[in-house]
PDB file of C-alpha atoms in Angstrom:
ATOM      1  CA  MET A 253       0.000   0.000   0.000  1.00 97.00           C
ATOM      2  CA  ILE A 254       1.241   3.459  -0.926  1.00 98.00           C
ATOM      3  CA  VAL A 255      -0.436   6.517   0.576  1.00 98.00           C
ATOM      4  CA  LEU A 256       0.193   9.806  -1.215  1.00 98.00           C
ATOM      5  CA  ASN A 257      -0.771  12.783   0.941  1.00 96.00           C
ATOM      6  CA  GLY A 258      -0.688  16.279  -0.458  1.00 95.00           C
ATOM      7  CA  GLY A 259      -2.782  19.343  -1.017  1.00 88.00           C
ATOM      8  CA  SER A 260      -5.137  19.856  -3.902  1.00 85.00           C
ATOM      9  CA  SER A 261      -3.341  20.142  -7.262  1.00 87.00           C
ATOM     10  CA  SER A 262      -0.023  19.007  -5.770  1.00 91.00           C
ATOM     11  CA  GLY A 263       0.406  16.246  -8.358  1.00 92.00           C
ATOM     12  CA  LYS A 264      -0.780  13.123  -6.507  1.00 96.00           C
ATOM     13  CA  SER A 265      -2.795  11.695  -9.423  1.00 95.00           C
ATOM     14  CA  SER A 266      -0.016  12.236 -11.939  1.00 96.00           C
ATOM     15  CA  ILE A 267       2.486  10.556  -9.636  1.00 98.00           C
ATOM     16  CA  ALA A 268       0.111   7.649  -8.956  1.00 98.00           C
ATOM     17  CA  ARG A 269      -0.387   7.015 -12.682  1.00 98.00           C
ATOM     18  CA  CYS A 270       3.396   6.950 -13.164  1.00 98.00           C
ATOM     19  CA  VAL A 271       3.833   4.570 -10.216  1.00 98.00           C
ATOM     20  CA  GLN A 272       1.305   2.239 -11.871  1.00 98.00           C
ATOM     21  CA  GLU A 273       3.357   2.305 -15.069  1.00 98.00           C
ATOM     22  CA  LEU A 274       6.606   1.546 -13.242  1.00 97.00           C
ATOM     23  CA  LEU A 275       5.390  -1.325 -11.080  1.00 97.00           C
ATOM     24  CA  PRO A 276       5.634  -4.812 -12.612  1.00 96.00           C
ATOM     25  CA  THR A 277       2.220  -5.909 -11.285  1.00 96.00           C
ATOM     26  CA  PRO A 278      -1.118  -4.095 -11.530  1.00 97.00           C
ATOM     27  CA  TRP A 279      -1.925  -1.733  -8.664  1.00 98.00           C
ATOM     28  CA  LEU A 280      -5.202   0.136  -8.186  1.00 98.00           C
ATOM     29  CA  ARG A 281      -5.213   3.921  -7.872  1.00 98.00           C
ATOM     30  CA  LEU A 282      -7.953   5.147  -5.555  1.00 98.00           C
ATOM     31  CA  GLY A 283      -8.361   8.625  -4.162  1.00 94.00           C
ATOM     32  CA  ILE A 284     -10.464  10.723  -1.879  1.00 92.00           C
ATOM     33  CA  ASP A 285     -11.975  12.300  -5.011  1.00 90.00           C
ATOM     34  CA  ASP A 286     -13.379   8.851  -5.888  1.00 95.00           C
ATOM     35  CA  LEU A 287     -15.159   8.762  -2.535  1.00 94.00           C
ATOM     36  CA  ILE A 288     -16.510  12.282  -3.016  1.00 90.00           C
ATOM     37  CA  ASP A 289     -17.767  11.371  -6.487  1.00 91.00           C
ATOM     38  CA  ALA A 290     -19.418   8.193  -5.159  1.00 94.00           C
ATOM     39  CA  ALA A 291     -21.129   9.930  -2.217  1.00 92.00           C
ATOM     40  CA  PRO A 292     -24.737  11.069  -2.499  1.00 90.00           C
ATOM     41  CA  ALA A 293     -24.883  14.571  -3.969  1.00 87.00           C
ATOM     42  CA  ARG A 294     -26.779  15.865  -0.940  1.00 88.00           C
ATOM     43  CA  LEU A 295     -23.706  15.171   1.221  1.00 87.00           C
ATOM     44  CA  VAL A 296     -21.454  17.430  -0.853  1.00 83.00           C
ATOM     45  CA  SER A 297     -23.812  20.251  -1.830  1.00 77.00           C
ATOM     46  CA  GLY A 298     -26.823  22.014  -0.450  1.00 75.00           C
ATOM     47  CA  PRO A 299     -27.871  23.198   2.990  1.00 76.00           C
ATOM     48  CA  ASP A 300     -27.372  19.831   4.722  1.00 77.00           C
ATOM     49  CA  ALA A 301     -23.998  19.006   3.179  1.00 85.00           C
ATOM     50  CA  SER A 302     -21.651  16.947   5.328  1.00 83.00           C
ATOM     51  CA  LEU A 303     -18.692  17.908   3.139  1.00 75.00           C
ATOM     52  CA  ALA A 304     -18.821  21.641   2.608  1.00 75.00           C
ATOM     53  CA  PHE A 305     -16.522  23.530   0.238  1.00 73.00           C
ATOM     54  CA  ALA A 306     -16.235  27.166   1.336  1.00 73.00           C
ATOM     55  CA  PRO A 307     -15.567  30.000  -1.128  1.00 72.00           C
ATOM     56  CA  ASP A 308     -12.075  30.474   0.384  1.00 70.00           C
ATOM     57  CA  GLY A 309     -11.095  26.895  -0.474  1.00 65.00           C
ATOM     58  CA  SER A 310     -11.477  25.463   3.012  1.00 69.00           C
ATOM     59  CA  ILE A 311     -13.415  22.239   3.524  1.00 73.00           C
ATOM     60  CA  ALA A 312     -15.571  21.261   6.491  1.00 78.00           C
ATOM     61  CA  VAL A 313     -16.237  17.560   7.094  1.00 84.00           C
ATOM     62  CA  GLY A 314     -19.357  16.500   8.965  1.00 83.00           C
ATOM     63  CA  ALA A 315     -20.299  13.255  10.689  1.00 85.00           C
ATOM     64  CA  ALA A 316     -22.160  11.685   7.752  1.00 90.00           C
ATOM     65  CA  PHE A 317     -19.239  12.088   5.366  1.00 88.00           C
ATOM     66  CA  ALA A 318     -16.763  10.970   8.046  1.00 91.00           C
ATOM     67  CA  GLU A 319     -18.763   7.745   8.410  1.00 93.00           C
ATOM     68  CA  LEU A 320     -18.536   7.107   4.658  1.00 93.00           C
ATOM     69  CA  GLU A 321     -14.819   7.863   4.729  1.00 94.00           C
ATOM     70  CA  ARG A 322     -14.278   5.322   7.506  1.00 96.00           C
ATOM     71  CA  ALA A 323     -16.045   2.626   5.462  1.00 97.00           C
ATOM     72  CA  TRP A 324     -14.013   3.617   2.381  1.00 97.00           C
ATOM     73  CA  GLN A 325     -10.777   3.289   4.349  1.00 97.00           C
ATOM     74  CA  LEU A 326     -11.758  -0.206   5.496  1.00 98.00           C
ATOM     75  CA  ALA A 327     -12.561  -1.090   1.871  1.00 98.00           C
ATOM     76  CA  LEU A 328      -9.069   0.061   0.829  1.00 98.00           C
ATOM     77  CA  ALA A 329      -7.620  -2.233   3.486  1.00 98.00           C
ATOM     78  CA  ALA A 330      -9.774  -5.137   2.284  1.00 98.00           C
ATOM     79  CA  ILE A 331      -8.487  -4.701  -1.267  1.00 98.00           C
ATOM     80  CA  ALA A 332      -4.893  -4.743  -0.038  1.00 98.00           C
ATOM     81  CA  HIS A 333      -5.549  -7.737   2.241  1.00 97.00           C
ATOM     82  CA  ALA A 334      -6.871  -9.540  -0.872  1.00 97.00           C
ATOM     83  CA  GLY A 335      -3.394  -9.196  -2.367  1.00 97.00           C
ATOM     84  CA  VAL A 336      -3.899  -6.232  -4.670  1.00 98.00           C
ATOM     85  CA  GLY A 337      -1.548  -3.267  -4.425  1.00 98.00           C
ATOM     86  CA  VAL A 338      -3.294   0.028  -3.744  1.00 98.00           C
ATOM     87  CA  ILE A 339      -2.085   3.570  -4.294  1.00 98.00           C
ATOM     88  CA  VAL A 340      -4.178   5.949  -2.193  1.00 98.00           C
ATOM     89  CA  GLU A 341      -4.387   9.637  -3.085  1.00 97.00           C
ATOM     90  CA  ASP A 342      -5.528  11.704  -0.122  1.00 95.00           C
ATOM     91  CA  SER A 343      -5.426  15.154   1.417  1.00 93.00           C
ATOM     92  CA  PHE A 344      -5.223  14.894   5.194  1.00 94.00           C
ATOM     93  CA  LEU A 345      -7.410  17.869   6.094  1.00 89.00           C
ATOM     94  CA  GLY A 346      -6.933  16.994   9.766  1.00 90.00           C
ATOM     95  CA  GLY A 347      -3.169  16.490   9.501  1.00 93.00           C
ATOM     96  CA  SER A 348      -1.930  13.808  11.893  1.00 96.00           C
ATOM     97  CA  ALA A 349      -5.462  12.939  13.085  1.00 95.00           C
ATOM     98  CA  SER A 350      -6.354  12.041   9.495  1.00 95.00           C
ATOM     99  CA  GLN A 351      -3.262   9.870   9.203  1.00 98.00           C
ATOM    100  CA  ASP A 352      -4.096   8.153  12.491  1.00 98.00           C
ATOM    101  CA  ARG A 353      -7.604   7.251  11.277  1.00 96.00           C
ATOM    102  CA  LEU A 354      -6.270   5.825   8.019  1.00 98.00           C
ATOM    103  CA  ALA A 355      -3.432   3.983   9.776  1.00 98.00           C
ATOM    104  CA  THR A 356      -5.963   2.328  12.084  1.00 98.00           C
ATOM    105  CA  ALA A 357      -7.962   1.098   9.075  1.00 97.00           C
ATOM    106  CA  LEU A 358      -4.776  -0.157   7.395  1.00 98.00           C
ATOM    107  CA  ALA A 359      -3.458  -1.972  10.477  1.00 97.00           C
ATOM    108  CA  GLY A 360      -1.452  -5.070   9.579  1.00 96.00           C
ATOM    109  CA  LEU A 361      -0.559  -3.842   6.093  1.00 97.00           C
ATOM    110  CA  ASN A 362       2.809  -2.700   4.803  1.00 96.00           C
ATOM    111  CA  VAL A 363       2.217   0.996   4.077  1.00 97.00           C
ATOM    112  CA  VAL A 364       4.610   3.507   2.543  1.00 98.00           C
ATOM    113  CA  TRP A 365       3.546   7.013   3.573  1.00 98.00           C
ATOM    114  CA  VAL A 366       4.560   9.627   0.977  1.00 98.00           C
ATOM    115  CA  ALA A 367       4.385  13.401   1.364  1.00 98.00           C
ATOM    116  CA  VAL A 368       3.629  15.107  -1.930  1.00 97.00           C
ATOM    117  CA  HIS A 369       4.816  18.689  -1.645  1.00 96.00           C
ATOM    118  CA  CYS A 370       4.315  21.533  -4.097  1.00 94.00           C
ATOM    119  CA  ASP A 371       5.024  25.217  -3.581  1.00 90.00           C
ATOM    120  CA  GLY A 372       1.818  27.174  -3.079  1.00 85.00           C
ATOM    121  CA  PRO A 373       2.083  29.421  -6.155  1.00 89.00           C
ATOM    122  CA  VAL A 374       2.739  26.434  -8.444  1.00 89.00           C
ATOM    123  CA  ALA A 375      -0.224  24.520  -6.989  1.00 86.00           C
ATOM    124  CA  VAL A 376      -2.427  27.622  -7.379  1.00 81.00           C
ATOM    125  CA  ALA A 377      -1.479  27.876 -11.067  1.00 84.00           C
ATOM    126  CA  ARG A 378      -2.288  24.181 -11.556  1.00 83.00           C
ATOM    127  CA  GLU A 379      -5.585  24.638  -9.742  1.00 80.00           C
ATOM    128  CA  ALA A 380      -6.555  27.519 -12.048  1.00 78.00           C
ATOM    129  CA  ALA A 381      -5.567  25.531 -15.146  1.00 83.00           C
ATOM    130  CA  ARG A 382      -7.675  22.549 -14.036  1.00 78.00           C
ATOM    131  CA  GLY A 383     -10.828  24.548 -13.615  1.00 66.00           C
ATOM    132  CA  ASP A 384     -12.519  21.832 -11.532  1.00 68.00           C
ATOM    133  CA  ARG A 385     -11.499  22.993  -8.050  1.00 70.00           C
ATOM    134  CA  VAL A 386     -12.693  25.704  -5.708  1.00 71.00           C
ATOM    135  CA  ALA A 387     -10.185  28.527  -6.007  1.00 72.00           C
ATOM    136  CA  GLY A 388      -8.067  28.648  -2.873  1.00 72.00           C
ATOM    137  CA  MET A 389      -8.026  24.929  -2.062  1.00 75.00           C
ATOM    138  CA  ALA A 390      -4.471  24.447  -3.306  1.00 79.00           C
ATOM    139  CA  LEU A 391      -3.064  27.298  -1.248  1.00 75.00           C
ATOM    140  CA  ALA A 392      -5.138  26.426   1.823  1.00 78.00           C
ATOM    141  CA  GLN A 393      -3.944  22.821   1.780  1.00 82.00           C
ATOM    142  CA  ALA A 394      -0.340  23.162   0.552  1.00 82.00           C
ATOM    143  CA  GLN A 395       1.103  23.069   4.083  1.00 85.00           C
ATOM    144  CA  SER A 396      -1.790  22.205   6.397  1.00 87.00           C
ATOM    145  CA  VAL A 397      -2.272  18.617   5.147  1.00 90.00           C
ATOM    146  CA  HIS A 398       1.273  17.806   6.291  1.00 93.00           C
ATOM    147  CA  GLU A 399       0.982  19.143   9.867  1.00 94.00           C
ATOM    148  CA  GLY A 400       2.101  16.455  12.290  1.00 97.00           C
ATOM    149  CA  VAL A 401       2.083  13.705   9.648  1.00 97.00           C
ATOM    150  CA  VAL A 402       4.897  11.139   9.733  1.00 98.00           C
ATOM    151  CA  TYR A 403       6.287  10.016   6.368  1.00 98.00           C
ATOM    152  CA  ASP A 404       8.595   7.401   4.933  1.00 98.00           C
ATOM    153  CA  LEU A 405       9.378   9.546   1.895  1.00 98.00           C
ATOM    154  CA  HIS A 406       8.984  13.135   0.681  1.00 98.00           C
ATOM    155  CA  VAL A 407       8.648  14.140  -2.977  1.00 98.00           C
ATOM    156  CA  ASP A 408       8.257  17.653  -4.365  1.00 97.00           C
ATOM    157  CA  THR A 409       6.481  18.274  -7.648  1.00 96.00           C
ATOM    158  CA  THR A 410       7.424  21.935  -7.777  1.00 95.00           C
ATOM    159  CA  ALA A 411      10.375  21.119 -10.026  1.00 93.00           C
ATOM    160  CA  ALA A 412      10.469  17.312 -10.219  1.00 97.00           C
ATOM    161  CA  SER A 413       8.341  15.519 -12.811  1.00 97.00           C
ATOM    162  CA  PRO A 414       5.670  13.015 -11.788  1.00 97.00           C
ATOM    163  CA  ARG A 415       7.850  10.255 -13.243  1.00 98.00           C
ATOM    164  CA  GLU A 416      10.877  11.347 -11.184  1.00 98.00           C
ATOM    165  CA  CYS A 417       8.725  11.342  -8.051  1.00 98.00           C
ATOM    166  CA  ALA A 418       7.239   7.955  -8.958  1.00 98.00           C
ATOM    167  CA  THR A 419      10.712   6.504  -9.507  1.00 98.00           C
ATOM    168  CA  SER A 420      11.685   7.590  -5.981  1.00 97.00           C
ATOM    169  CA  ILE A 421       8.578   5.916  -4.588  1.00 98.00           C
ATOM    170  CA  VAL A 422       9.081   2.669  -6.477  1.00 97.00           C
ATOM    171  CA  SER A 423      12.743   2.633  -5.377  1.00 95.00           C
ATOM    172  CA  ARG A 424      11.529   2.962  -1.769  1.00 93.00           C
ATOM    173  CA  LEU A 425       9.303  -0.095  -2.268  1.00 91.00           C
ATOM    174  CA  SER A 426      12.312  -2.142  -3.359  1.00 70.00           C
ATOM    175  CA  MET A 427      14.223  -1.457  -0.140  1.00 56.00           C
TER     176      MET A 427
END
């Protein structure tokens, strides 16, 4: 199991796709965006949303979404326990508390925790180019998702390519 943690638009998906290409066996790439897309629309928009995106780019997580996230994390563990490699793309909005929740779900698995860093201005430019994110998410998350989180490896997409970052990750797996 590989867990990529970084802010919005930091390059997690691009790195994960490159890791898949470099690994000799098939690995699944699953991210928090997959969970958001799979959740009922009423949980991510409207007056009763349990995952609220504020105009400044901040995100508030309520109890209903947190319950779905917990189930999703256990499903990730089940996939890995079934013998399939999993690359998880996440943004730890709660810093170390988020890592602790995921680590509990992944107990008993070999996990490589990877910090995906990207300088704020670069992530903001990527965010604007994407056009599918709330403006401000990249800057709001660039540092906060890493607060108190313990990693096995750090990569930085500010200047390094996704493939260079992926090569570092795959090399770490071989150790």
